[in-house]
Amino acid sequence: MHRALPFTPPLCPDNLFGHLVATAVPGVEEWHDGAYRRTLALPGGPGVVALTPGADEVAATLTLTDPADADEAVRLSRRILDLDADPAAVDATLRADPVLTALVDDAPGRRVPGSPDPDEFAVRAVLGQQVSTAAARTHAGRLVRGHGTPLPEGFAGPGSTLTHLFPGAPALTAVDPDELGMPRTRKRTLLTLVRALADGEVVLDPADVPGARAALGGLPGIGPWTVDTVAMRALGDPDAFLPSDLGIRVAAERLGLPARDRDLVARAEPWRPYRAYATQYLWAALDHAVNVMPG
């Protein structure tokens, strides 16, 4: 099944598809035949969506257990690619800051790479605490192989590496701490998070970002970086900001921005209410795979 996903131009695909592929969870996400592809847990059963960037629209190819899930798959695809953003408003606000002007003019229309499932992304954010992108992918891949729902044989098509749905919080409550190759404190944080998600103690609802932030931040081991990462990438908060992020700190140094977190937060006031997009432009100052369109 094919759908065209329109958007308001401009759209810079480099950081959008580059970030999704550089951080892709093995078995759940891949770059294949010029498209970002991932599995989706849909009401009628597993689905796979392939998203191919174009000049005026993104082409979506849907493989569905139940064709009635097409609209939901499209909705989630638009969330993943942030296709409902208003790049004119975002870029006008950020371009007004001399530090960001050249970055915006060089590649206007940067979007915030999203997630179809806030619970999934919260788990991935904890796995990514204080480790490299490669290490976070490895940890997530192990959880997928051990606890994810396998796709039906051949469902993802020939040549695909997609094999599983990302495991939901209830499935992850069965994780044995000994299977987690990470420090004890992060094991505790992860298991506390999945129990809170499974029990409904924490509800990550994009319609209630303040409530989700408060509930998530109330868990032990969940600090501001994790809360803002989830808010930015999974809850659609356009003003989430990551002053303590290593990449942001390196970019700030290169661009002559303040080094201390609180000073950088104060300096970022003119970027409101689009600091999540400013984050994408700051990351663009770095030489990293998240900024490069997959080959």
PDB file of N, CA and C in Angstrom, residues 6 14-15 45 90 117 211 231 244 249 288:
ATOM      1  N   PRO A   6       2.474  14.666   2.433  1.00  0.00           N
ATOM      2  CA  PRO A   6       2.887  16.035   2.118  1.00  0.00           C
ATOM      3  C   PRO A   6       3.440  16.751   3.344  1.00  0.00           C
ATOM      4  N   ASP A  14      18.628  15.561   5.736  1.00  0.00           N
ATOM      5  CA  ASP A  14      19.909  15.023   6.190  1.00  0.00           C
ATOM      6  C   ASP A  14      19.880  14.620   7.654  1.00  0.00           C
ATOM      7  N   ASN A  15      19.553  15.567   8.539  1.00  0.00           N
ATOM      8  CA  ASN A  15      19.565  15.237   9.962  1.00  0.00           C
ATOM      9  C   ASN A  15      18.383  14.359  10.332  1.00  0.00           C
ATOM     10  N   GLY A  45      -2.364  -5.615  14.253  1.00  0.00           N
ATOM     11  CA  GLY A  45      -1.214  -6.505  14.143  1.00  0.00           C
ATOM     12  C   GLY A  45       0.023  -5.761  13.700  1.00  0.00           C
ATOM     13  N   VAL A  90       9.640  28.433  12.533  1.00  0.00           N
ATOM     14  CA  VAL A  90      10.817  27.962  13.275  1.00  0.00           C
ATOM     15  C   VAL A  90      12.071  28.681  12.796  1.00  0.00           C
ATOM     16  N   ASP A 117       6.281   5.711  19.415  1.00  0.00           N
ATOM     17  CA  ASP A 117       5.836   5.182  20.714  1.00  0.00           C
ATOM     18  C   ASP A 117       6.655   5.824  21.833  1.00  0.00           C
ATOM     19  N   GLY A 211       2.394  16.976  32.379  1.00  0.00           N
ATOM     20  CA  GLY A 211       2.151  15.834  33.252  1.00  0.00           C
ATOM     21  C   GLY A 211       3.131  14.708  33.007  1.00  0.00           C
ATOM     22  N   ALA A 231      10.836  14.355  25.922  1.00  0.00           N
ATOM     23  CA  ALA A 231       9.892  15.411  25.552  1.00  0.00           C
ATOM     24  C   ALA A 231      10.116  15.876  24.116  1.00  0.00           C
ATOM     25  N   SER A 244      22.832  20.070  28.845  1.00  0.00           N
ATOM     26  CA  SER A 244      23.874  19.184  29.372  1.00  0.00           C
ATOM     27  C   SER A 244      24.327  18.128  28.370  1.00  0.00           C
ATOM     28  N   ARG A 249      27.195  20.761  24.142  1.00  0.00           N
ATOM     29  CA  ARG A 249      28.321  21.453  24.772  1.00  0.00           C
ATOM     30  C   ARG A 249      29.466  21.668  23.780  1.00  0.00           C
ATOM     31  N   HIS A 288      29.126  14.346  12.689  1.00  0.00           N
ATOM     32  CA  HIS A 288      28.553  13.139  13.276  1.00  0.00           C
ATOM     33  C   HIS A 288      27.580  12.528  12.280  1.00  0.00           C
TER      34      HIS A 288
END
